[in-house]
Amino acid sequence: MSEAAHTHTAPGAASATMLSVRDLNAWYGESHVLHGVTFDVPPGKVISIVGRNGAGKTTTLRAIVGLLKKRTGSIVVEGTETIGLKPRQITRLGIGYVPEERGIFSSLSVRENFTLPRVVRPPIMDRDEIFTLFPNLAHRLNAPGTKLSGGEQQMLAMARILRTGAPLLLLDEPTEGLAPVIIEQIGETIRRLRDKGFTIVLVEQNIPFAWSLTDTFHVIEQGRVVDSIATGHGQTDAIGRLKSYLGV
Amino acid sequence: MDLFDLPLPILFGQLMLGLLNGSFYAMLSLGLAVIFGLLNIVNFAHGAQYMLGAFLTWMLLTYLGIGFWGALIIVPIVAGLTGMVIERVLIAPLADADHLYGLLLTFGIALVIQGGFQVAYGAAGIPYRIPEALAGGQRFGAIFLPNYRLFVLVVSLTVCIGLWLAIEKTNLGAYLRAATENPELVSVFGINVPLLVSVTYGLGAALAGFAGVLAAPIYSVNPTMGVELLIIVFAVVVVGGMGSIAGAVVTALVLGLIEALTKIVYPEAASIVIFVIMIIVLMVRPTGIFGRTA
Ligand SMILES: Nc1ncnc2c1ncn2[C@@H]1O[C@H](COP(=O)(O)OP(=O)(O)OP(=O)(O)O)[C@@H](O)[C@H]1O
Ligand SMILES: [Mg+2]
């Protein structure tokens, strides 16, 4: 049933996964939030992390990029153990992070927001390609970051990490609070990124949205991965199963 | 007394003095506001760093024979490096503690520096000569403008505007603004935030030291010169609000002018007018005139 539970990465095979999370425990101060999260992200795949409110999805992403001070276990990014590293050292290994609240800086223009994250790899997409993907942004470069609509802020949050050349993208609920048309646009964008070969970890509550984008779902409950579901062949009952985990 | 009954030269002299004081308020409040934004601590050591700048200027001349122009370069560098060391060694370890500890720490640093100088040099003011090239002044009819004061005005405003441009228009400035808003995310974006914090604190200290050099020939050099100024600068920052660098500079100049005009109209109130304005602003608009309301 649980794919993650019996996948053990042999030392030499580490680079076969883009990201490998093993027995991850994490705390906010005294409060123990993640209790042994384990999953793998193969290169070029889209992994979705789903679970109820407060299950630990955001915390998992924050722990991966090093934003939780206290964490134990193992997080290997393309063969490099990152559990002892600082956020800036971790993302330099090729991770782009889009936080749940989007993190657009209000005292920075759209252009400054776009160029803020340090470039970590030779670009996979150049500037023109990025702005083709997000045409709204191209002619708003001088606007203050927060003059953008929610959808445009989400697009800016994605555009700026695409600029860094990071091949592994962590997206925390990119559709939260957005109108259906915009959600569709963001789905289309993620699909194109997947086709370009990006590896994506998507946190989502919206199962119908995530279904067609995702290769494997990992269900988180109370800080643990309790189930993993691959999409694709003959999984007619899978959507229902996922929805029942979310109580929707 | 009515402002317009005054002889023009006196009015002009007061305005000049107001702008001059205002430009010192501006240099110090700018540093204070930037440090507060990024480190979330009220830097009580700021006045001591200014005093240190003035003393260092005097010491360079007295012990090493290095004059004003040399001091103008050397002192900010020394003050900046000392500031960075203080930040790294003393302030940074408190980053995760309540901000009150940072305030207490910088207050302690200020007392130690000030006390040390009092023991070594006494409380009396030490004079410092105006550099030769800037002695004398310009006469426009009945109005006389001392060259040195003009120089201080131009230099301090240039430095303030330069810093404002650096913060608003450069990449490093964008890092600073972003880290002021959300340091965690900035660190995820690959930027060395602790280094940025040290450099920012060092720049604030350098600016305070620079102001100290400029102050040496005007105000007498003494161990308490920083405390007196810092209290006014706190009020300036409260009135201007923490949100805007340009706002801090404009507020500083305007309050300097208001203080000077009060000296003419009602001298008894001159030393408290800025604090009265501060109280009014706090009641009407607690975020300050240029502060963000959100
Ligand atoms: N800054 C914090 N300090 C203390 N506890 C926190 C903090 N942030 C989150 N938590 C707690 O950690 C647990 C996991 O939260 P997390 O934000 O990871 O959930 P989530 O799965 O992302 O939920 P949501 O769907 O609402 O975004 C929750 O119990 C939450 O209350
Ligand atoms: Mg969340």
CSV table of N, CA, C and O in Angstrom, one decimal, chain B residues 56-157:
chain,number,residue,atom,x,y,z
B,56,LEU,N,37.0,60.2,18.3
B,56,LEU,CA,38.0,59.7,17.5
B,56,LEU,C,38.6,60.7,16.6
B,56,LEU,O,39.9,60.7,16.3
B,57,THR,N,37.8,61.7,16.1
B,57,THR,CA,38.3,62.8,15.3
B,57,THR,C,39.3,63.6,16.1
B,57,THR,O,40.4,63.9,15.6
B,58,TRP,N,39.0,63.9,17.3
B,58,TRP,CA,39.9,64.7,18.2
B,58,TRP,C,41.1,63.9,18.5
B,58,TRP,O,42.2,64.4,18.5
B,59,MET,N,41.0,62.6,18.8
B,59,MET,CA,42.1,61.7,19.1
B,59,MET,C,43.1,61.6,17.9
B,59,MET,O,44.3,61.6,18.1
B,60,LEU,N,42.5,61.4,16.7
B,60,LEU,CA,43.4,61.3,15.6
B,60,LEU,C,44.3,62.5,15.4
B,60,LEU,O,45.5,62.4,15.1
B,61,LEU,N,43.7,63.7,15.7
B,61,LEU,CA,44.5,64.9,15.6
B,61,LEU,C,45.5,65.0,16.7
B,61,LEU,O,46.7,65.3,16.5
B,62,THR,N,45.0,64.8,17.9
B,62,THR,CA,45.8,65.0,19.1
B,62,THR,C,47.0,64.0,19.2
B,62,THR,O,48.1,64.3,19.5
B,63,TYR,N,46.7,62.7,18.9
B,63,TYR,CA,47.7,61.7,19.1
B,63,TYR,C,48.5,61.3,17.9
B,63,TYR,O,49.6,60.8,17.9
B,64,LEU,N,47.8,61.5,16.7
B,64,LEU,CA,48.5,61.0,15.5
B,64,LEU,C,48.7,62.1,14.5
B,64,LEU,O,49.3,61.9,13.4
B,65,GLY,N,48.2,63.3,14.8
B,65,GLY,CA,48.4,64.4,13.9
B,65,GLY,C,47.6,64.3,12.6
B,65,GLY,O,47.9,65.0,11.6
B,66,ILE,N,46.6,63.5,12.6
B,66,ILE,CA,45.7,63.4,11.4
B,66,ILE,C,44.6,64.3,11.5
B,66,ILE,O,43.8,64.3,12.5
B,67,GLY,N,44.4,65.2,10.5
B,67,GLY,CA,43.4,66.3,10.6
B,67,GLY,C,42.0,65.9,10.2
B,67,GLY,O,41.7,64.7,10.1
B,68,PHE,N,41.2,66.9,10.0
B,68,PHE,CA,39.8,66.7,9.8
B,68,PHE,C,39.5,65.8,8.6
B,68,PHE,O,38.7,64.9,8.6
B,69,TRP,N,40.2,66.1,7.5
B,69,TRP,CA,39.9,65.4,6.2
B,69,TRP,C,40.2,63.9,6.3
B,69,TRP,O,39.5,63.0,5.8
B,70,GLY,N,41.3,63.6,7.0
B,70,GLY,CA,41.7,62.2,7.2
B,70,GLY,C,40.6,61.5,8.1
B,70,GLY,O,40.2,60.4,7.8
B,71,ALA,N,40.2,62.3,9.1
B,71,ALA,CA,39.2,61.7,10.1
B,71,ALA,C,37.9,61.4,9.3
B,71,ALA,O,37.2,60.4,9.6
B,72,LEU,N,37.6,62.3,8.4
B,72,LEU,CA,36.3,62.1,7.6
B,72,LEU,C,36.3,60.7,6.9
B,72,LEU,O,35.2,60.2,6.7
B,73,ILE,N,37.5,60.2,6.6
B,73,ILE,CA,37.5,58.9,5.9
B,73,ILE,C,37.7,57.8,6.9
B,73,ILE,O,37.1,56.8,6.9
B,74,ILE,N,38.7,58.0,7.8
B,74,ILE,CA,39.1,56.9,8.8
B,74,ILE,C,38.0,56.6,9.8
B,74,ILE,O,37.7,55.4,10.0
B,75,VAL,N,37.4,57.7,10.4
B,75,VAL,CA,36.4,57.4,11.5
B,75,VAL,C,35.2,56.6,11.0
B,75,VAL,O,34.9,55.6,11.7
B,76,PRO,N,34.6,56.9,9.9
B,76,PRO,CA,33.4,56.0,9.5
B,76,PRO,C,33.8,54.6,9.3
B,76,PRO,O,33.1,53.7,9.7
B,77,ILE,N,35.0,54.4,8.8
B,77,ILE,CA,35.5,53.0,8.6
B,77,ILE,C,35.7,52.3,9.9
B,77,ILE,O,35.2,51.2,10.1
B,78,VAL,N,36.4,53.0,10.8
B,78,VAL,CA,36.6,52.4,12.2
B,78,VAL,C,35.2,52.2,12.9
B,78,VAL,O,35.0,51.1,13.4
B,79,ALA,N,34.4,53.2,12.8
B,79,ALA,CA,33.1,53.0,13.5
B,79,ALA,C,32.3,51.9,12.8
B,79,ALA,O,31.6,51.1,13.5
B,80,GLY,N,32.3,51.8,11.5
B,80,GLY,CA,31.6,50.7,10.8
B,80,GLY,C,32.1,49.3,11.2
B,80,GLY,O,31.3,48.4,11.5
B,81,LEU,N,33.4,49.2,11.2
B,81,LEU,CA,34.0,47.9,11.6
B,81,LEU,C,33.7,47.5,13.0
B,81,LEU,O,33.3,46.4,13.3
B,82,THR,N,33.8,48.5,13.9
B,82,THR,CA,33.5,48.3,15.3
B,82,THR,C,32.0,47.9,15.4
B,82,THR,O,31.7,46.9,16.2
B,83,GLY,N,31.2,48.6,14.7
B,83,GLY,CA,29.8,48.2,14.7
B,83,GLY,C,29.5,46.8,14.3
B,83,GLY,O,28.7,46.1,14.9
B,84,MET,N,30.2,46.4,13.2
B,84,MET,CA,29.9,45.0,12.7
B,84,MET,C,30.4,44.0,13.8
B,84,MET,O,29.7,43.0,14.0
B,85,VAL,N,31.5,44.3,14.5
B,85,VAL,CA,32.0,43.4,15.5
B,85,VAL,C,31.0,43.3,16.6
B,85,VAL,O,30.6,42.2,17.1
B,86,ILE,N,30.5,44.5,17.1
B,86,ILE,CA,29.5,44.5,18.2
B,86,ILE,C,28.3,43.7,17.8
B,86,ILE,O,27.8,42.9,18.6
B,87,GLU,N,27.8,43.9,16.5
B,87,GLU,CA,26.6,43.2,16.1
B,87,GLU,C,26.9,41.7,16.1
B,87,GLU,O,26.1,40.9,16.6
B,88,ARG,N,28.0,41.2,15.5
B,88,ARG,CA,28.3,39.8,15.5
B,88,ARG,C,28.5,39.2,16.8
B,88,ARG,O,28.0,38.1,17.1
B,89,VAL,N,29.2,39.9,17.7
B,89,VAL,CA,29.6,39.2,19.0
B,89,VAL,C,28.6,39.4,20.0
B,89,VAL,O,28.3,38.5,20.8
B,90,LEU,N,27.9,40.5,20.1
B,90,LEU,CA,27.0,40.8,21.2
B,90,LEU,C,25.5,40.8,20.8
B,90,LEU,O,24.7,40.2,21.5
B,91,ILE,N,25.2,41.4,19.6
B,91,ILE,CA,23.7,41.5,19.3
B,91,ILE,C,23.2,40.2,18.6
B,91,ILE,O,22.1,39.8,19.0
B,92,ALA,N,24.0,39.7,17.7
B,92,ALA,CA,23.5,38.5,16.9
B,92,ALA,C,23.1,37.3,17.8
B,92,ALA,O,22.0,36.7,17.6
B,93,PRO,N,23.8,37.0,18.9
B,93,PRO,CA,23.4,35.9,19.7
B,93,PRO,C,22.0,36.1,20.4
B,93,PRO,O,21.4,35.2,20.8
B,94,LEU,N,21.6,37.4,20.4
B,94,LEU,CA,20.3,37.7,21.0
B,94,LEU,C,19.1,37.7,20.0
B,94,LEU,O,18.0,38.0,20.4
B,95,ALA,N,19.5,37.3,18.8
B,95,ALA,CA,18.5,37.5,17.7
B,95,ALA,C,17.2,36.8,18.0
B,95,ALA,O,16.1,37.3,17.6
B,96,ASP,N,17.2,35.6,18.6
B,96,ASP,CA,16.0,34.9,18.8
B,96,ASP,C,15.3,35.2,20.1
B,96,ASP,O,14.2,34.8,20.4
B,97,ALA,N,16.0,36.0,21.0
B,97,ALA,CA,15.4,36.4,22.2
B,97,ALA,C,14.4,37.5,22.0
B,97,ALA,O,14.4,38.1,21.0
B,98,ASP,N,13.7,37.8,23.1
B,98,ASP,CA,12.8,39.0,23.0
B,98,ASP,C,13.6,40.3,22.7
B,98,ASP,O,14.7,40.4,23.1
B,99,HIS,N,13.0,41.1,21.9
B,99,HIS,CA,13.7,42.3,21.4
B,99,HIS,C,14.1,43.3,22.5
B,99,HIS,O,15.0,44.1,22.4
B,100,LEU,N,13.4,43.1,23.6
B,100,LEU,CA,13.8,43.9,24.8
B,100,LEU,C,15.2,43.7,25.2
B,100,LEU,O,15.9,44.6,25.7
B,101,TYR,N,15.7,42.4,25.0
B,101,TYR,CA,17.1,42.2,25.4
B,101,TYR,C,18.1,42.9,24.5
B,101,TYR,O,19.1,43.4,25.0
B,102,GLY,N,17.8,43.0,23.3
B,102,GLY,CA,18.6,43.8,22.4
B,102,GLY,C,18.7,45.3,22.8
B,102,GLY,O,19.7,45.9,22.8
B,103,LEU,N,17.5,45.8,23.2
B,103,LEU,CA,17.4,47.2,23.6
B,103,LEU,C,18.3,47.4,24.9
B,103,LEU,O,19.1,48.3,25.0
B,104,LEU,N,18.1,46.5,25.8
B,104,LEU,CA,18.9,46.6,27.1
B,104,LEU,C,20.4,46.4,26.8
B,104,LEU,O,21.2,47.2,27.3
B,105,LEU,N,20.7,45.5,25.9
B,105,LEU,CA,22.1,45.3,25.5
B,105,LEU,C,22.7,46.6,25.0
B,105,LEU,O,23.8,47.1,25.4
B,106,THR,N,22.1,47.2,24.0
B,106,THR,CA,22.6,48.4,23.3
B,106,THR,C,22.7,49.5,24.3
B,106,THR,O,23.6,50.4,24.3
B,107,PHE,N,21.7,49.6,25.2
B,107,PHE,CA,21.7,50.6,26.3
B,107,PHE,C,22.9,50.4,27.1
B,107,PHE,O,23.6,51.4,27.5
B,108,GLY,N,23.2,49.2,27.5
B,108,GLY,CA,24.4,48.9,28.3
B,108,GLY,C,25.7,49.2,27.6
B,108,GLY,O,26.6,49.9,28.1
B,109,ILE,N,25.7,48.9,26.3
B,109,ILE,CA,26.9,49.3,25.5
B,109,ILE,C,27.1,50.8,25.5
B,109,ILE,O,28.3,51.3,25.7
B,110,ALA,N,26.0,51.5,25.3
B,110,ALA,CA,26.1,53.0,25.3
B,110,ALA,C,26.7,53.5,26.7
B,110,ALA,O,27.6,54.3,26.7
B,111,LEU,N,26.2,52.9,27.8
B,111,LEU,CA,26.6,53.4,29.1
B,111,LEU,C,28.1,53.1,29.3
B,111,LEU,O,28.8,53.9,29.9
B,112,VAL,N,28.5,51.9,28.9
B,112,VAL,CA,29.9,51.5,29.1
B,112,VAL,C,30.8,52.5,28.3
B,112,VAL,O,31.8,53.0,28.8
B,113,ILE,N,30.5,52.7,27.0
B,113,ILE,CA,31.4,53.6,26.2
B,113,ILE,C,31.4,55.0,26.8
B,113,ILE,O,32.4,55.6,27.0
B,114,GLN,N,30.2,55.5,27.1
B,114,GLN,CA,30.1,56.8,27.6
B,114,GLN,C,30.8,57.0,29.0
B,114,GLN,O,31.6,57.9,29.2
B,115,GLY,N,30.6,56.0,29.9
B,115,GLY,CA,31.3,56.0,31.2
B,115,GLY,C,32.8,56.0,31.0
B,115,GLY,O,33.5,56.7,31.7
B,116,GLY,N,33.3,55.1,30.1
B,116,GLY,CA,34.7,55.0,29.9
B,116,GLY,C,35.3,56.3,29.5
B,116,GLY,O,36.3,56.8,30.0
B,117,PHE,N,34.6,57.0,28.6
B,117,PHE,CA,35.1,58.3,28.1
B,117,PHE,C,35.1,59.4,29.2
B,117,PHE,O,35.9,60.3,29.3
B,118,GLN,N,34.0,59.3,30.0
B,118,GLN,CA,33.9,60.2,31.1
B,118,GLN,C,35.1,60.1,32.1
B,118,GLN,O,35.6,61.1,32.6
B,119,VAL,N,35.4,58.8,32.4
B,119,VAL,CA,36.5,58.6,33.3
B,119,VAL,C,37.8,59.1,32.7
B,119,VAL,O,38.6,59.8,33.3
B,120,ALA,N,38.0,58.8,31.4
B,120,ALA,CA,39.3,59.2,30.8
B,120,ALA,C,39.4,60.7,30.5
B,120,ALA,O,40.5,61.2,30.6
B,121,TYR,N,38.3,61.3,30.1
B,121,TYR,CA,38.4,62.7,29.6
B,121,TYR,C,37.6,63.7,30.4
B,121,TYR,O,37.5,64.9,30.0
B,122,GLY,N,36.9,63.3,31.4
B,122,GLY,CA,36.0,64.2,32.1
B,122,GLY,C,34.8,64.6,31.3
B,122,GLY,O,34.6,64.1,30.2
B,123,ALA,N,33.9,65.4,31.9
B,123,ALA,CA,32.7,65.7,31.3
B,123,ALA,C,32.7,67.0,30.5
B,123,ALA,O,31.8,67.4,29.8
B,124,ALA,N,33.8,67.8,30.7
B,124,ALA,CA,33.9,69.1,30.0
B,124,ALA,C,34.1,68.9,28.5
B,124,ALA,O,34.6,67.9,28.0
B,125,GLY,N,33.6,69.9,27.7
B,125,GLY,CA,33.7,69.8,26.3
B,125,GLY,C,35.1,70.1,25.8
B,125,GLY,O,35.8,70.9,26.5
B,126,ILE,N,35.6,69.4,24.8
B,126,ILE,CA,36.9,69.7,24.2
B,126,ILE,C,36.7,70.4,22.9
B,126,ILE,O,35.9,69.9,22.1
B,127,PRO,N,37.3,71.5,22.7
B,127,PRO,CA,37.1,72.2,21.4
B,127,PRO,C,37.9,71.5,20.2
B,127,PRO,O,38.9,70.9,20.5
B,128,TYR,N,37.4,71.7,19.0
B,128,TYR,CA,38.1,71.1,17.8
B,128,TYR,C,38.0,72.2,16.8
B,128,TYR,O,36.9,72.8,16.5
B,129,ARG,N,39.1,72.5,16.2
B,129,ARG,CA,39.2,73.6,15.2
B,129,ARG,C,38.5,73.3,13.9
B,129,ARG,O,38.7,72.2,13.4
B,130,ILE,N,37.8,74.3,13.3
B,130,ILE,CA,37.3,74.1,12.0
B,130,ILE,C,38.4,74.0,11.0
B,130,ILE,O,39.4,74.7,11.1
B,131,PRO,N,38.3,73.0,10.1
B,131,PRO,CA,39.4,72.9,9.1
B,131,PRO,C,39.7,74.2,8.3
B,131,PRO,O,38.8,74.9,8.0
B,132,GLU,N,41.0,74.4,8.1
B,132,GLU,CA,41.4,75.7,7.5
B,132,GLU,C,40.6,76.0,6.2
B,132,GLU,O,40.2,77.2,6.0
B,133,ALA,N,40.5,75.0,5.4
B,133,ALA,CA,39.9,75.3,4.1
B,133,ALA,C,38.5,75.8,4.2
B,133,ALA,O,37.9,76.3,3.2
B,134,LEU,N,37.8,75.5,5.3
B,134,LEU,CA,36.4,75.8,5.5
B,134,LEU,C,36.2,76.9,6.5
B,134,LEU,O,35.1,77.2,6.9
B,135,ALA,N,37.3,77.6,6.9
B,135,ALA,CA,37.2,78.7,7.8
B,135,ALA,C,36.5,79.9,7.0
B,135,ALA,O,36.4,79.9,5.8
B,136,GLY,N,36.0,80.9,7.8
B,136,GLY,CA,35.4,82.0,7.2
B,136,GLY,C,34.0,81.8,6.7
B,136,GLY,O,33.4,80.8,7.2
B,137,GLY,N,33.5,82.6,5.8
B,137,GLY,CA,32.1,82.4,5.4
B,137,GLY,C,31.8,83.3,4.2
B,137,GLY,O,32.6,84.0,3.6
B,138,GLN,N,30.5,83.2,3.8
B,138,GLN,CA,30.0,84.0,2.6
B,138,GLN,C,29.1,85.1,3.2
B,138,GLN,O,28.3,84.9,4.1
B,139,ARG,N,29.3,86.2,2.6
B,139,ARG,CA,28.4,87.3,3.0
B,139,ARG,C,27.4,87.7,1.8
B,139,ARG,O,27.9,87.9,0.7
B,140,PHE,N,26.1,87.7,2.1
B,140,PHE,CA,25.1,88.1,1.2
B,140,PHE,C,24.4,89.3,1.8
B,140,PHE,O,23.5,89.1,2.6
B,141,GLY,N,24.9,90.5,1.4
B,141,GLY,CA,24.3,91.7,2.1
B,141,GLY,C,24.5,91.6,3.6
B,141,GLY,O,25.7,91.5,4.0
B,142,ALA,N,23.4,91.6,4.3
B,142,ALA,CA,23.6,91.6,5.8
B,142,ALA,C,23.7,90.2,6.3
B,142,ALA,O,23.9,90.0,7.5
B,143,ILE,N,23.5,89.2,5.4
B,143,ILE,CA,23.5,87.8,5.9
B,143,ILE,C,24.9,87.2,5.8
B,143,ILE,O,25.5,87.3,4.7
B,144,PHE,N,25.4,86.5,6.9
B,144,PHE,CA,26.7,85.9,6.8
B,144,PHE,C,26.5,84.4,7.0
B,144,PHE,O,25.9,83.9,8.0
B,145,LEU,N,27.0,83.6,6.1
B,145,LEU,CA,26.9,82.2,6.2
B,145,LEU,C,28.3,81.5,6.4
B,145,LEU,O,29.1,81.6,5.5
B,146,PRO,N,28.5,80.9,7.6
B,146,PRO,CA,29.8,80.3,7.8
B,146,PRO,C,30.0,79.1,6.8
B,146,PRO,O,29.1,78.3,6.6
B,147,ASN,N,31.2,79.1,6.2
B,147,ASN,CA,31.5,78.1,5.2
B,147,ASN,C,31.3,76.6,5.8
B,147,ASN,O,30.8,75.8,5.1
B,148,TYR,N,31.8,76.5,7.0
B,148,TYR,CA,31.8,75.1,7.5
B,148,TYR,C,30.4,74.6,7.7
B,148,TYR,O,30.1,73.4,7.3
B,149,ARG,N,29.5,75.5,8.1
B,149,ARG,CA,28.1,75.0,8.3
B,149,ARG,C,27.4,74.7,6.9
B,149,ARG,O,26.7,73.7,6.8
B,150,LEU,N,27.7,75.5,5.9
B,150,LEU,CA,27.2,75.2,4.6
B,150,LEU,C,27.8,73.9,4.1
B,150,LEU,O,27.0,73.0,3.6
B,151,PHE,N,29.0,73.6,4.4
B,151,PHE,CA,29.7,72.4,4.0
B,151,PHE,C,28.9,71.2,4.7
B,151,PHE,O,28.6,70.2,4.0
B,152,VAL,N,28.7,71.3,6.0
B,152,VAL,CA,28.0,70.2,6.7
B,152,VAL,C,26.6,70.0,6.2
B,152,VAL,O,26.2,68.8,5.9
B,153,LEU,N,25.9,71.1,5.9
B,153,LEU,CA,24.6,70.9,5.3
B,153,LEU,C,24.6,70.1,4.0
B,153,LEU,O,23.9,69.2,3.8
B,154,VAL,N,25.5,70.6,3.1
B,154,VAL,CA,25.6,70.0,1.8
B,154,VAL,C,26.0,68.5,1.9
B,154,VAL,O,25.4,67.6,1.3
B,155,VAL,N,27.0,68.3,2.7
B,155,VAL,CA,27.6,66.9,2.8
B,155,VAL,C,26.5,66.0,3.4
B,155,VAL,O,26.3,64.8,2.9
B,156,SER,N,25.9,66.4,4.5
B,156,SER,CA,25.0,65.5,5.2
B,156,SER,C,23.8,65.2,4.3
B,156,SER,O,23.3,64.1,4.3
B,157,LEU,N,23.3,66.2,3.6
B,157,LEU,CA,22.1,66.0,2.8
B,157,LEU,C,22.5,65.1,1.6
B,157,LEU,O,21.8,64.2,1.2
